[in-house]
PDB file of C-alpha atoms in Angstrom:
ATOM      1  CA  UNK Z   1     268.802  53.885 135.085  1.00 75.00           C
ATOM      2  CA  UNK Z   2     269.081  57.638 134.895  1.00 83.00           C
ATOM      3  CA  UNK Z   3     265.927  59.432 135.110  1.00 86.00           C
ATOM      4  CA  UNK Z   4     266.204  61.029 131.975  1.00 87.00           C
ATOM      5  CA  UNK Z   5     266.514  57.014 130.484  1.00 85.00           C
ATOM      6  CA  UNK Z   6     262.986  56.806 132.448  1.00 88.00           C
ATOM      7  CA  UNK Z   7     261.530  59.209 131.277  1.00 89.00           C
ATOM      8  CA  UNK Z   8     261.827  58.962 127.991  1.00 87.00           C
ATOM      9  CA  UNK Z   9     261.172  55.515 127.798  1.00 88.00           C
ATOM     10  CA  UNK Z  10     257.804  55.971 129.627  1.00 90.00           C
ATOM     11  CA  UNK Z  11     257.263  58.545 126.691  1.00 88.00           C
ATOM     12  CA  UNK Z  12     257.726  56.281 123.903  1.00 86.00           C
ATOM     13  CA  UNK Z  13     255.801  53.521 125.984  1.00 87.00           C
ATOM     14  CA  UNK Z  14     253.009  55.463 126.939  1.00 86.00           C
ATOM     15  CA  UNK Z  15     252.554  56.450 122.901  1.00 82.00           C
ATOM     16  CA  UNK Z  16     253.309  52.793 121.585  1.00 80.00           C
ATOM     17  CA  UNK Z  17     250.698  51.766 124.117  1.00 81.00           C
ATOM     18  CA  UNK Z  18     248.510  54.277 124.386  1.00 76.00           C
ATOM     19  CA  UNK Z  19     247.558  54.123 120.694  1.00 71.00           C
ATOM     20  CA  UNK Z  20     244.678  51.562 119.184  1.00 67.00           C
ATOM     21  CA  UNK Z  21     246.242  47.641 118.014  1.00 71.00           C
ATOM     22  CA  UNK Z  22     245.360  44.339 118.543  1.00 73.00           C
ATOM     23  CA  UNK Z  23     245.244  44.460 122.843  1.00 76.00           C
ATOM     24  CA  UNK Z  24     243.430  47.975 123.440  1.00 79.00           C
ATOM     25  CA  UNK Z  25     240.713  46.435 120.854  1.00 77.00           C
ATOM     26  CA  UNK Z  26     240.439  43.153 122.511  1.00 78.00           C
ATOM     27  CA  UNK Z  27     240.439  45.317 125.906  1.00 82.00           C
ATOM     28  CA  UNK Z  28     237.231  47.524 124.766  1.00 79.00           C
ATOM     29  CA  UNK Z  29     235.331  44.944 122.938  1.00 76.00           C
ATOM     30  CA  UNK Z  30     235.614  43.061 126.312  1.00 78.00           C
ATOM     31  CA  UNK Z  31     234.597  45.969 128.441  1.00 80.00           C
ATOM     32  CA  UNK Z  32     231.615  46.698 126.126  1.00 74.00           C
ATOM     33  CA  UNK Z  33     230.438  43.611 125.954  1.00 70.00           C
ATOM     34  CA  UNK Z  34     230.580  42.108 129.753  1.00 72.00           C
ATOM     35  CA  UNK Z  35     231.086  45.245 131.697  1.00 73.00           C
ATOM     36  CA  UNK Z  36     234.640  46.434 133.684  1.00 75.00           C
ATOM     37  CA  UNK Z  37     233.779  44.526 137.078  1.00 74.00           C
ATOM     38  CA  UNK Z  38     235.779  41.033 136.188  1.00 78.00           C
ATOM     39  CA  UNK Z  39     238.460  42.481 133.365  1.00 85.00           C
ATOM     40  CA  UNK Z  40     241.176  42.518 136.261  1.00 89.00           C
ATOM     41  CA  UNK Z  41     242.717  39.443 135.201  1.00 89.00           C
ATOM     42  CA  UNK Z  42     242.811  40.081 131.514  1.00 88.00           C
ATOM     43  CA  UNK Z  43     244.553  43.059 132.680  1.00 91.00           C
ATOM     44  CA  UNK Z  44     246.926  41.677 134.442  1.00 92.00           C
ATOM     45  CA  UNK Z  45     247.703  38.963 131.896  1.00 91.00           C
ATOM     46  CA  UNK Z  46     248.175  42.024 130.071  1.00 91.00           C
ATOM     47  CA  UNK Z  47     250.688  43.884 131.919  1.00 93.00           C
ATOM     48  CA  UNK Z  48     252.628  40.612 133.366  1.00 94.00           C
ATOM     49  CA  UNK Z  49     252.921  40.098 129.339  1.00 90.00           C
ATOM     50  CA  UNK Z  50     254.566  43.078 128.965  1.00 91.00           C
ATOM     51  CA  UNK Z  51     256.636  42.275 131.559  1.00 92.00           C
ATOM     52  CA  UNK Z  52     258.054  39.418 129.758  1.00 89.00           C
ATOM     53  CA  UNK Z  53     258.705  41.213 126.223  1.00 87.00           C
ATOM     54  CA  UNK Z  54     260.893  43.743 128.509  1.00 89.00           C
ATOM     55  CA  UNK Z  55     262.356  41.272 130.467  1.00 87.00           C
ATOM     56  CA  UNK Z  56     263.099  39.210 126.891  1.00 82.00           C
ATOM     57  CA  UNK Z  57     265.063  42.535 125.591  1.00 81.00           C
ATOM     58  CA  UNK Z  58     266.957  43.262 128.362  1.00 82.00           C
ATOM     59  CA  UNK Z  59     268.527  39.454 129.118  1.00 78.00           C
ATOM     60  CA  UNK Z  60     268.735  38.941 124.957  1.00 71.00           C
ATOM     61  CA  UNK Z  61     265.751  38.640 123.432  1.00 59.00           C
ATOM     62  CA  UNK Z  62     267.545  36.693 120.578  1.00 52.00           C
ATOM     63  CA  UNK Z  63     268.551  33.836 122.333  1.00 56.00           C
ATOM     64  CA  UNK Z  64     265.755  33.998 124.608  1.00 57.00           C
ATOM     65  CA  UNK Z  65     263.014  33.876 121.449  1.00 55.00           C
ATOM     66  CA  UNK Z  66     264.877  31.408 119.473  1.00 56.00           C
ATOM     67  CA  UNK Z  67     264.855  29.019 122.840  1.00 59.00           C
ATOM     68  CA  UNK Z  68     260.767  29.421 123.233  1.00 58.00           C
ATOM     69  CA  UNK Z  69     260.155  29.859 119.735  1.00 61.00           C
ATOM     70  CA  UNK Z  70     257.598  27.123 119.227  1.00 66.00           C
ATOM     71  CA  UNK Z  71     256.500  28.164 122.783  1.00 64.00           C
ATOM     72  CA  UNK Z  72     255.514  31.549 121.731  1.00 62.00           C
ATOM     73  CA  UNK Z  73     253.758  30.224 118.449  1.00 68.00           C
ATOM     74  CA  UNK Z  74     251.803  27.949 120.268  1.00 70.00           C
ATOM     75  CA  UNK Z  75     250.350  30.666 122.600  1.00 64.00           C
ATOM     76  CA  UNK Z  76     249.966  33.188 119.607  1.00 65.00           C
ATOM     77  CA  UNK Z  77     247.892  30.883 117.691  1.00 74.00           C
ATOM     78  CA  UNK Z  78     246.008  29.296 120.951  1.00 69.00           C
ATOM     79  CA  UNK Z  79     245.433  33.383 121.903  1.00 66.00           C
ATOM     80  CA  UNK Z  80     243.923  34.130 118.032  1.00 70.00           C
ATOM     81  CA  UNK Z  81     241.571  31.153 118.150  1.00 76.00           C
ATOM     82  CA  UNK Z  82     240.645  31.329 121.782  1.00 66.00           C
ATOM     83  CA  UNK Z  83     239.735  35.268 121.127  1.00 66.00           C
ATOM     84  CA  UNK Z  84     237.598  34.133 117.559  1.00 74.00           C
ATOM     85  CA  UNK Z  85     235.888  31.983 119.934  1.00 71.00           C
ATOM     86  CA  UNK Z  86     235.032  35.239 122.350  1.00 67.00           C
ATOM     87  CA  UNK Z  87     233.798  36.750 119.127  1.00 69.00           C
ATOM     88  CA  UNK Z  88     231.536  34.555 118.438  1.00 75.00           C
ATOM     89  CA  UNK Z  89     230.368  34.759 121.934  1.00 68.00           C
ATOM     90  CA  UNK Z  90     229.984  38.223 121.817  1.00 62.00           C
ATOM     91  CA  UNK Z  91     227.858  38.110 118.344  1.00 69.00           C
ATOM     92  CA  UNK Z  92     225.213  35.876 119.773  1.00 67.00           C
ATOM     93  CA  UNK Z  93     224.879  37.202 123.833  1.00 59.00           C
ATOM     94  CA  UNK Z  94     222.127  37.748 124.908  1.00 55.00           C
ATOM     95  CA  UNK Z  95     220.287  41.549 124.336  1.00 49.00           C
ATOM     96  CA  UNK Z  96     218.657  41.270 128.092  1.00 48.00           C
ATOM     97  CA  UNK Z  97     219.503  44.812 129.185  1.00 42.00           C
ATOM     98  CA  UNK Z  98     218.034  44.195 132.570  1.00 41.00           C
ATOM     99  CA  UNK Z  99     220.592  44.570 135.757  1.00 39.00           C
ATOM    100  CA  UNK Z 100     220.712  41.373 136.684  1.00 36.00           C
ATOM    101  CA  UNK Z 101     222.360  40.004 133.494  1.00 37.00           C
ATOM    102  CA  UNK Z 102     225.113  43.110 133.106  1.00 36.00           C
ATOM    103  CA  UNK Z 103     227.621  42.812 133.331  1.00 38.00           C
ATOM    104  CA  UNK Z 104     228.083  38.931 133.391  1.00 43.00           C
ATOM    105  CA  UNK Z 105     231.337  37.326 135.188  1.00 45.00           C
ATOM    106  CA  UNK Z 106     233.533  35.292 133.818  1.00 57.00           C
ATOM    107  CA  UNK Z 107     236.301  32.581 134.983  1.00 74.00           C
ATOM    108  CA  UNK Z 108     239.568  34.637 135.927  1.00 80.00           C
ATOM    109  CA  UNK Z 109     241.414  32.014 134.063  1.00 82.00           C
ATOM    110  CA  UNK Z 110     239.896  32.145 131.232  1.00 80.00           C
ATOM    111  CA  UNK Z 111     240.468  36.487 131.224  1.00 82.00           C
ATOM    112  CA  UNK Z 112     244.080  35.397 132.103  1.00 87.00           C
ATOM    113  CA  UNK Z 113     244.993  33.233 129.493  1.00 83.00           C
ATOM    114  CA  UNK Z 114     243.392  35.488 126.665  1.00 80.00           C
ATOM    115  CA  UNK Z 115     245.023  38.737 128.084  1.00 84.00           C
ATOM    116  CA  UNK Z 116     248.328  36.969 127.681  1.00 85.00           C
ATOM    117  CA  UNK Z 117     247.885  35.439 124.432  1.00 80.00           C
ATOM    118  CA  UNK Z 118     246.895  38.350 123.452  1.00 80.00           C
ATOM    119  CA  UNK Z 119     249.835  40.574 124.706  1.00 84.00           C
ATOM    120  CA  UNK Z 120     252.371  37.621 124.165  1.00 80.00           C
ATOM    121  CA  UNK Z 121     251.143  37.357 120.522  1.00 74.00           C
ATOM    122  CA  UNK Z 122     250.456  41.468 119.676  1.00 74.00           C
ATOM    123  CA  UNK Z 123     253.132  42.039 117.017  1.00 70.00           C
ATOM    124  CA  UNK Z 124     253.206  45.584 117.727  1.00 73.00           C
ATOM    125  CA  UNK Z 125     253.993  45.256 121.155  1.00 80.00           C
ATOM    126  CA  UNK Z 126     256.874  42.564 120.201  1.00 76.00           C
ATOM    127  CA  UNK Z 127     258.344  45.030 117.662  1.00 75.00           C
ATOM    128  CA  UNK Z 128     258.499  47.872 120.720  1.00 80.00           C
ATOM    129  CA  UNK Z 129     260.536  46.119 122.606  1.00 81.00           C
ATOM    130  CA  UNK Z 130     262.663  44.655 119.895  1.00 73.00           C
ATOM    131  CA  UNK Z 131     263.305  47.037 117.993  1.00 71.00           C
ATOM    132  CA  UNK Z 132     262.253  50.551 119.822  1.00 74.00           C
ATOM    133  CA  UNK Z 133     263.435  49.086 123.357  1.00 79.00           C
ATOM    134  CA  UNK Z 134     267.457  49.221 122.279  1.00 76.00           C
ATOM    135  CA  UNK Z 135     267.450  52.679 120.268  1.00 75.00           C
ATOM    136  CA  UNK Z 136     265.860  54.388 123.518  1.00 78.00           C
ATOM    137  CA  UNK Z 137     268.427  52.509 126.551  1.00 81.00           C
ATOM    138  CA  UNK Z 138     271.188  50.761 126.312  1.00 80.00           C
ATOM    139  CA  UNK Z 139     270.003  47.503 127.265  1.00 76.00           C
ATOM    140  CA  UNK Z 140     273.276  45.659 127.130  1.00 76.00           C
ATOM    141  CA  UNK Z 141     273.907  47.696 130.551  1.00 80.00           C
ATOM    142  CA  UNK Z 142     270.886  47.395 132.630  1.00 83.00           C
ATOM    143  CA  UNK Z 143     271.187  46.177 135.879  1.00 86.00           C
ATOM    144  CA  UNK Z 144     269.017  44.400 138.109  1.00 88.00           C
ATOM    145  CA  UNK Z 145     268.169  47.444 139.424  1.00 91.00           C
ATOM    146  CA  UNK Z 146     267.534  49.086 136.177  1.00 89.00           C
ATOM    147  CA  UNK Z 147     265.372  46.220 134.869  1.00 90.00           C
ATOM    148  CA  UNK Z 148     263.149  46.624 138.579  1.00 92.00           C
ATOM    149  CA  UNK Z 149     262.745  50.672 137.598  1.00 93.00           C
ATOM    150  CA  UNK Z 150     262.281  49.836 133.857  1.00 92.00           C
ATOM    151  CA  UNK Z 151     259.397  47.011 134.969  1.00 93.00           C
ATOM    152  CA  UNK Z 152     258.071  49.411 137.427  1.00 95.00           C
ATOM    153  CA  UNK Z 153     257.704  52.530 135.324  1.00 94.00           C
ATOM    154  CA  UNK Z 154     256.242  50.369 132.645  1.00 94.00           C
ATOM    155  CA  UNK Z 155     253.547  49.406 135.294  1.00 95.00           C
ATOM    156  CA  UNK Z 156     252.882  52.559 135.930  1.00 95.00           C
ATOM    157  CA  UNK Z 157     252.022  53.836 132.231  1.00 93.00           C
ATOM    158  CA  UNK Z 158     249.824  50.867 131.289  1.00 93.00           C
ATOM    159  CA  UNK Z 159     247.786  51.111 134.540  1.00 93.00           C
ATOM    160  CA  UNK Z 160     247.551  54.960 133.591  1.00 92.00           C
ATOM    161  CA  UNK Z 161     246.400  53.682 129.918  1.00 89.00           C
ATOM    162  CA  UNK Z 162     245.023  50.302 130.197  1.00 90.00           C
ATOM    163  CA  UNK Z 163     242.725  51.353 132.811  1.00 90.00           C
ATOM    164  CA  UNK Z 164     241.600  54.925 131.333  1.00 88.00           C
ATOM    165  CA  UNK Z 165     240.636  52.450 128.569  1.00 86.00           C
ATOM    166  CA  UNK Z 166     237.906  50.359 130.470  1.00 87.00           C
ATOM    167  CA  UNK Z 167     237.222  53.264 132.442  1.00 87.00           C
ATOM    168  CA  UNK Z 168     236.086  54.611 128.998  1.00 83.00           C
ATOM    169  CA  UNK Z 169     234.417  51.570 127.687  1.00 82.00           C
ATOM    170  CA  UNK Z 170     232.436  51.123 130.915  1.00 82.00           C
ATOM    171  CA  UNK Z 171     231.376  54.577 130.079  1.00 80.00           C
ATOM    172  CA  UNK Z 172     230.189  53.925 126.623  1.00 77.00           C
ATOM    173  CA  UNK Z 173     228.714  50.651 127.836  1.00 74.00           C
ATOM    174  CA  UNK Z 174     226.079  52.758 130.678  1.00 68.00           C
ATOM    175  CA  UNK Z 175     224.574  54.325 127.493  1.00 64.00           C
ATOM    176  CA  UNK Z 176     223.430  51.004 126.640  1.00 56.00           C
ATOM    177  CA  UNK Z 177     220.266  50.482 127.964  1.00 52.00           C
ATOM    178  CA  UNK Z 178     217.607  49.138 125.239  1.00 51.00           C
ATOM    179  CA  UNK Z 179     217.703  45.941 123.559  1.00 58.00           C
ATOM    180  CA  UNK Z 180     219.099  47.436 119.926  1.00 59.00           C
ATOM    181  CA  UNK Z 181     221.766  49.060 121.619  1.00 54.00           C
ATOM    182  CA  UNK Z 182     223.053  46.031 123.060  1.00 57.00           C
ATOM    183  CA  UNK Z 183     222.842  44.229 120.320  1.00 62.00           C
ATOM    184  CA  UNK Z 184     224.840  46.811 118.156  1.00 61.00           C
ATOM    185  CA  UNK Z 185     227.700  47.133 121.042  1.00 60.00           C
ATOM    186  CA  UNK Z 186     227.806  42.912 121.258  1.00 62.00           C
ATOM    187  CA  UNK Z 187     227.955  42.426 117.502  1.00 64.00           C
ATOM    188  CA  UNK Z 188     230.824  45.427 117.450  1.00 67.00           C
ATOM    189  CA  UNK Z 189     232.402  44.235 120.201  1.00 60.00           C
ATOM    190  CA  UNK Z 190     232.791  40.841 118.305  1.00 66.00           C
ATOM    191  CA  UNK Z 191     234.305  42.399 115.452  1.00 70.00           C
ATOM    192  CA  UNK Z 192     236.788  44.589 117.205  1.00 63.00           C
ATOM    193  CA  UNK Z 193     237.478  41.237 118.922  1.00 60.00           C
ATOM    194  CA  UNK Z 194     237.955  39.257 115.301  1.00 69.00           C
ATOM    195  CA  UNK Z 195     239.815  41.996 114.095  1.00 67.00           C
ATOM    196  CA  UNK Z 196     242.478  42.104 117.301  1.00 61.00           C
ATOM    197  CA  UNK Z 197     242.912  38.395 116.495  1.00 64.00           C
ATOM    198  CA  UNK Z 198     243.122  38.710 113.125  1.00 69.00           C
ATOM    199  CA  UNK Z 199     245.763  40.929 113.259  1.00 63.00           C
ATOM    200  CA  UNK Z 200     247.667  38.750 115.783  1.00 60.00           C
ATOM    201  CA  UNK Z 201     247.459  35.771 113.093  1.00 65.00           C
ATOM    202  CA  UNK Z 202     248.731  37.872 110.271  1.00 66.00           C
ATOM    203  CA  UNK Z 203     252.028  38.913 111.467  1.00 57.00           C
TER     204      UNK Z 203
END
């Protein structure tokens, strides 16, 4: 890959990415409702999905989505009810503001498996790197060394965004310190949530 190639893919990533859908939302609402201190995994899940729509476009994503077809419907629709069922979690939590209760850990798994459903299942993120992805690089001759740079200059721009994100919402989520204020956050939180999983479902 040349460095112009790069660059300007970085460019269109870090705008495609960098702008509100379906896996920023679910990243906030998360954030805001159970703190920054355990969202590693969901971010991870997050990137490592990425990884896989790139890797998709580059070896054919045709014949590659067309093989796991049923594989990636069964993960979309397991992602949009598994993140419903955070919603609803984050609609009734608790509105104990004291330290000991915030933020509140959760299994890694768990933060795994919805930050790839969510990622795997984020129609916008798909259409990137179906449609974008091949009008940016020619992706009929990328290397193996071309896919490493592409992978690791992806990495690089959704650390940069993904984690100014939570850095933000962890921000927002320190104002929070009576009961009301919880409350409001959890119940919005919940329907940022239902909406990122909405959104998944309908496309």
């Amino acid at each position: 890959m040349t460095l112009t190639s790069l660059i300007v893919f970085a460019g269109a990533l870090f705008m495609a990415a960098g702008s509100p859908g379906p896996s920023v939302a679910a990243l906030v609402a998360r954030v805001l409702s159970k703190g920054a201190r355990d969202v590693l995994p969901f971010l991870a899940a997050m990137w490592i999905g990425e990884a896989i729509w790139l890797t998709c476009a580059v070896a054919g994503l045709a014949a590659v989505a067309e093989t796991f077809h049923l594989a990636f419907v069964a993960i979309k629709w397991l992602g949009v009810c598994y993140l419903l069922y955070l919603a609803w979690k984050m609609w009734f939590a608790s509105y104990d503001a004291s330290e000991e209760k915030l933020p509140e850990a959760q299994s890694a798994a768990k933060l795994f498996f919805a930050g790839m459903a969510v990622t795997l299942g984020n129609p916008k993120i798909m259409m990137f790197y179906v449609a974008l992805l091949p009008s940016i690089i020619d992706i009929h001759s990328v290397t193996i060394v071309g896919w490493t740079e592409l992978v690791a200059t992806m990495f690089v721009v959704l650390i940069l965004i993904d984690v100014s994100w939570a850095l933000l919402a962890a921000k927002a989520r320190g104002f929070l310190k009576s009961r009301r204020a919880i409350r409001i956050a959890n119940r919005a939180s919940a329907g940022t949530m239902a909406g990122a999983a909405v959104a998944i479902a309908m496309r």
